[in-house]
Coordinates of C-alpha atoms in Angstrom, one line a residue:
X180 CA -33.3 40.7 -130.0
X181 CA -31.6 37.3 -128.6
X182 CA -27.8 37.7 -128.6
X183 CA -26.8 35.0 -131.2
X184 CA -24.0 32.5 -129.5
X185 CA -20.3 33.7 -130.6
X186 CA -17.7 31.4 -131.8
X187 CA -14.1 31.1 -133.4
X188 CA -12.9 28.9 -136.1
X189 CA -9.3 27.8 -136.6
X190 CA -8.8 25.9 -139.6
X191 CA -6.1 26.3 -142.2
X192 CA -7.6 25.1 -145.6
X193 CA -9.5 28.2 -147.1
X194 CA -12.3 26.0 -148.7
X195 CA -13.2 24.3 -145.4
X196 CA -13.3 27.3 -143.4
X197 CA -15.3 29.1 -145.8
X198 CA -17.9 26.3 -145.6
X199 CA -17.8 25.9 -141.9
X200 CA -18.3 29.8 -141.8
X201 CA -21.0 29.8 -143.8
X202 CA -22.8 26.4 -142.3
X203 CA -22.1 27.8 -138.8
X204 CA -23.8 31.3 -139.5
X205 CA -26.8 30.8 -141.9
X206 CA -27.7 27.1 -141.2
X207 CA -27.0 27.0 -137.5
X208 CA -27.5 30.7 -136.5
X209 CA -24.0 31.5 -134.9
X210 CA -22.3 34.5 -134.7
X211 CA -18.9 33.7 -135.9
X212 CA -16.7 36.8 -134.3
X213 CA -13.2 35.4 -136.0
X214 CA -11.6 32.9 -138.0
X215 CA -8.0 32.1 -138.3
X216 CA -6.0 29.8 -140.5
X217 CA -3.1 29.1 -138.2
X218 CA -2.4 29.2 -134.3
X219 CA -0.2 32.2 -134.4
X220 CA -3.8 34.2 -135.9
X221 CA -6.1 32.4 -133.7
X222 CA -4.0 33.5 -130.8
X223 CA -4.2 37.3 -131.4
X224 CA -7.5 36.9 -132.6
X225 CA -9.2 35.3 -129.7
X226 CA -8.2 38.2 -127.5
X227 CA -11.2 41.1 -127.2
X228 CA -13.1 38.4 -129.7
X229 CA -15.7 37.4 -126.9
X230 CA -16.1 33.9 -128.4
X231 CA -17.8 31.4 -126.4
X232 CA -16.6 28.6 -128.1
X233 CA -14.2 27.5 -130.6
X234 CA -14.0 25.1 -133.4
X235 CA -10.1 24.4 -133.7
X236 CA -8.6 21.6 -136.8
X237 CA -6.1 19.4 -135.4
X238 CA -3.3 19.9 -138.1
X239 CA -2.6 23.5 -138.3
X240 CA 0.5 24.7 -140.5
X241 CA 2.4 26.4 -137.1
X242 CA 1.2 24.2 -134.1
X243 CA -0.8 21.0 -133.3
X244 CA -4.7 22.2 -132.7
X245 CA -4.8 20.5 -128.8
X246 CA -1.7 22.2 -128.0
X247 CA -3.3 25.6 -129.6
X248 CA -6.5 24.8 -127.5
X249 CA -4.4 24.2 -124.2
X250 CA -2.7 27.7 -124.7
X251 CA -6.2 29.6 -125.6
X252 CA -7.7 27.9 -122.3
X253 CA -4.5 28.9 -120.0
X254 CA -5.3 32.8 -121.5
X255 CA -9.3 32.3 -121.1
X256 CA -10.2 29.2 -118.9
X257 CA -13.8 29.5 -119.4
X258 CA -13.5 28.9 -123.4
X259 CA -15.3 25.7 -124.8
X260 CA -12.8 24.4 -127.7
X261 CA -13.9 21.4 -129.9
X262 CA -11.3 19.7 -132.2
X263 CA -12.2 19.1 -135.7
X264 CA -10.2 16.2 -137.3
X265 CA -10.5 13.7 -140.1
X266 CA -7.8 11.4 -138.7
X267 CA -9.8 9.9 -135.4
X268 CA -6.8 8.0 -134.2
X269 CA -6.5 6.2 -130.4
X270 CA -3.7 8.5 -129.6
X271 CA -5.4 11.8 -130.6
X272 CA -8.6 11.2 -128.8
X273 CA -6.7 9.9 -125.7
X274 CA -5.0 13.5 -125.9
X275 CA -8.3 15.2 -126.2
X276 CA -10.0 13.6 -123.3
X277 CA -6.7 13.9 -121.2
X278 CA -6.5 17.6 -121.9
X279 CA -10.0 18.2 -120.8
X280 CA -11.2 19.6 -123.9
X281 CA -15.1 19.5 -124.6
X282 CA -15.5 17.9 -128.0
X283 CA -14.0 15.9 -131.0
X284 CA -15.9 16.0 -134.0
X285 CA -14.9 13.6 -136.9
X286 CA -14.9 15.8 -140.3
X287 CA -16.1 12.9 -142.1
X288 CA -19.3 12.9 -140.3
X289 CA -22.6 14.8 -140.8
X290 CA -22.2 18.5 -140.5
X291 CA -25.1 18.5 -137.9
X292 CA -22.9 16.8 -135.7
X293 CA -21.1 20.6 -135.3
X294 CA -24.2 22.0 -133.9
X295 CA -25.0 19.0 -132.0
X296 CA -21.4 19.7 -130.5
X297 CA -22.1 23.2 -130.3
X298 CA -25.1 23.1 -128.6
X299 CA -24.0 20.5 -125.9
X300 CA -21.0 22.6 -124.8
X301 CA -22.7 25.9 -124.7
X302 CA -26.2 25.0 -123.7
X303 CA -26.2 21.8 -121.6
X304 CA -22.0 22.1 -120.4
X305 CA -21.6 18.7 -121.6
X306 CA -18.9 17.4 -123.9
X307 CA -19.7 15.8 -127.0
X308 CA -18.0 13.1 -129.1
X309 CA -19.2 12.0 -132.6
X310 CA -20.2 8.1 -132.7
X311 CA -16.6 6.9 -134.4
X312 CA -14.8 8.8 -131.9
X313 CA -16.9 7.2 -129.0
X314 CA -16.6 3.7 -130.6
X315 CA -12.9 3.9 -130.9
X316 CA -12.5 5.5 -127.3
X317 CA -14.4 2.4 -125.9
X318 CA -12.5 0.1 -127.9
X319 CA -9.1 1.5 -126.3
X320 CA -10.8 1.3 -122.9
X321 CA -11.5 -2.3 -123.4
X322 CA -7.8 -3.1 -124.3
X323 CA -6.0 -4.0 -121.4
X324 CA -2.9 -3.6 -123.4
X325 CA -3.7 0.0 -124.5
X326 CA -1.0 2.3 -124.4
X327 CA -2.8 4.9 -122.2
X328 CA -2.8 1.9 -119.7
X329 CA 0.8 0.3 -119.8
X330 CA 2.8 3.4 -120.7
X331 CA 4.0 6.1 -118.6
X332 CA 3.5 10.1 -119.4
X333 CA 7.6 10.2 -120.3
X334 CA 7.2 7.2 -122.6
X335 CA 4.1 8.7 -124.3
X336 CA 6.4 12.0 -124.8
X337 CA 9.1 10.0 -126.1
X338 CA 7.2 7.3 -128.4
X339 CA 6.6 9.8 -131.2
X340 CA 10.2 10.6 -131.4
X341 CA 11.6 7.1 -131.4
X342 CA 8.7 6.4 -133.9
X343 CA 10.5 9.1 -136.3
X344 CA 13.5 6.8 -136.2
X345 CA 15.6 9.3 -133.9
X346 CA 18.7 7.4 -132.3
X347 CA 19.1 7.4 -128.5
X348 CA 21.9 9.7 -128.8
X349 CA 19.7 12.4 -131.1
X350 CA 16.6 12.0 -128.7
X351 CA 19.2 12.4 -125.6
X352 CA 20.4 15.6 -126.6
X353 CA 17.1 16.9 -128.1
X354 CA 15.3 16.0 -124.3
X355 CA 17.6 17.2 -122.3
X356 CA 18.2 13.5 -120.7
X357 CA 21.0 10.7 -121.0
X358 CA 21.1 8.3 -123.8
X359 CA 20.9 5.3 -121.5
X360 CA 17.9 6.8 -120.2
X361 CA 16.3 7.2 -123.6
X362 CA 17.9 3.4 -124.5
X363 CA 15.7 2.3 -121.2
X364 CA 13.0 4.0 -122.0
X365 CA 12.6 2.4 -125.4
X366 CA 13.5 -1.1 -124.4
X367 CA 10.4 -0.7 -121.8
X368 CA 8.2 0.7 -124.4
X369 CA 8.9 -2.3 -126.7
X370 CA 8.1 -4.6 -124.0
X371 CA 5.1 -3.0 -123.0
X372 CA 3.6 -2.8 -126.4
X373 CA 5.1 -6.4 -127.3
X374 CA 6.7 -4.5 -130.1
X375 CA 10.1 -7.0 -131.5
X376 CA 11.9 -4.5 -134.2
X377 CA 11.9 -0.7 -135.0
X378 CA 9.9 -1.1 -137.8
X379 CA 7.1 -2.7 -135.6
X380 CA 7.3 0.4 -133.7
X381 CA 7.1 2.9 -136.3
X382 CA 4.2 1.2 -137.9
X383 CA 2.6 1.0 -134.1
X384 CA 3.1 4.8 -134.1
X385 CA 1.6 5.7 -137.7
X386 CA -1.7 3.3 -136.8
X387 CA -2.5 4.9 -133.4
X388 CA -1.6 8.6 -134.1
X389 CA 1.5 9.2 -132.5
X390 CA 2.9 10.7 -135.8
X391 CA 1.0 13.5 -137.6
X392 CA 0.9 14.5 -141.3
X393 CA 0.7 18.0 -141.3
X394 CA -0.5 20.2 -143.8
X395 CA 2.5 20.9 -145.7
X396 CA 3.2 17.2 -145.9
X397 CA 5.8 17.0 -143.3
X398 CA 5.6 14.1 -140.4
X399 CA 5.7 15.3 -137.1
X400 CA 5.7 13.7 -133.9
X401 CA 2.0 14.5 -132.0
X402 CA 2.5 16.6 -129.2
X403 CA 2.3 15.7 -125.6
X404 CA 1.4 17.3 -122.4
X405 CA 2.3 15.2 -119.2
X406 CA -0.3 14.9 -116.7
X407 CA 1.0 13.5 -113.1
X408 CA 2.4 10.3 -113.9
X409 CA 6.2 11.2 -115.2
X410 CA 8.1 8.8 -114.2

C-alpha cells in the first residue's frame, strides 16, 4: 500500500482546524500527523512527526505564522511550508516571498487550492500562490514606489513600530539604538513613501499589512527578518 503524504496543520481556531483536518484527510487523501493551535505546541509537535509539509495560519496567539515557519525551517530545512491567511496584504506577501516559504493560500479562495498547493510543493517541488496573492504581488512589482523597492531592511523593521505610534525615544530604547537614528529613519521613511504626517503613516501601515490584528484583537507590528540590506 502506498504511503499517504504526511502533513501538519497549525491553526488557532478550533472549528477551522477541524474543518481543515477533515478536508485534508477525507477529501484530499493526506495523512494529518499532527495539528496545533499555537506556535509553541507546533514546535513541539513537529519534532518526530515525520511531516513533509505544513499548513500554517499567519495569525497565532503566541507568534506570527511566518516567524514560526522560519523557526521550523531552521530545525527541519527540508520542510515545505504553506501560509494560510484571510488577509492578503502587500507586506505579508512580500515577507512570505522573502522568507523563501513555499506557498500562500488565501483562506477566502476555493478549498481545492489547498490541495493544489500541497500537490505543487510535495510532488513538483514548486511554490504555489493563489490568484489573488499573485495579483497583489504583480501590482507591487509594477509599483516603482513600492516599499519593497524604496525602503532598506532597517526601515522595514522600524516601520511597523512607528505605525503603532511609538515615539523616537520609546523605539530607540526597545531597539537598542539612538533616538536620533530613529528620527532619521522616520524622516527617510516618510520622504520615500511620500507621507506627510503621522496619521498618513499609520494608515499606510494598516493598509499594507505592517500591522496585524492578533486572534485576541490586539494590534501588533508584523515581524520582519532582515536579509542583507540592513542599512
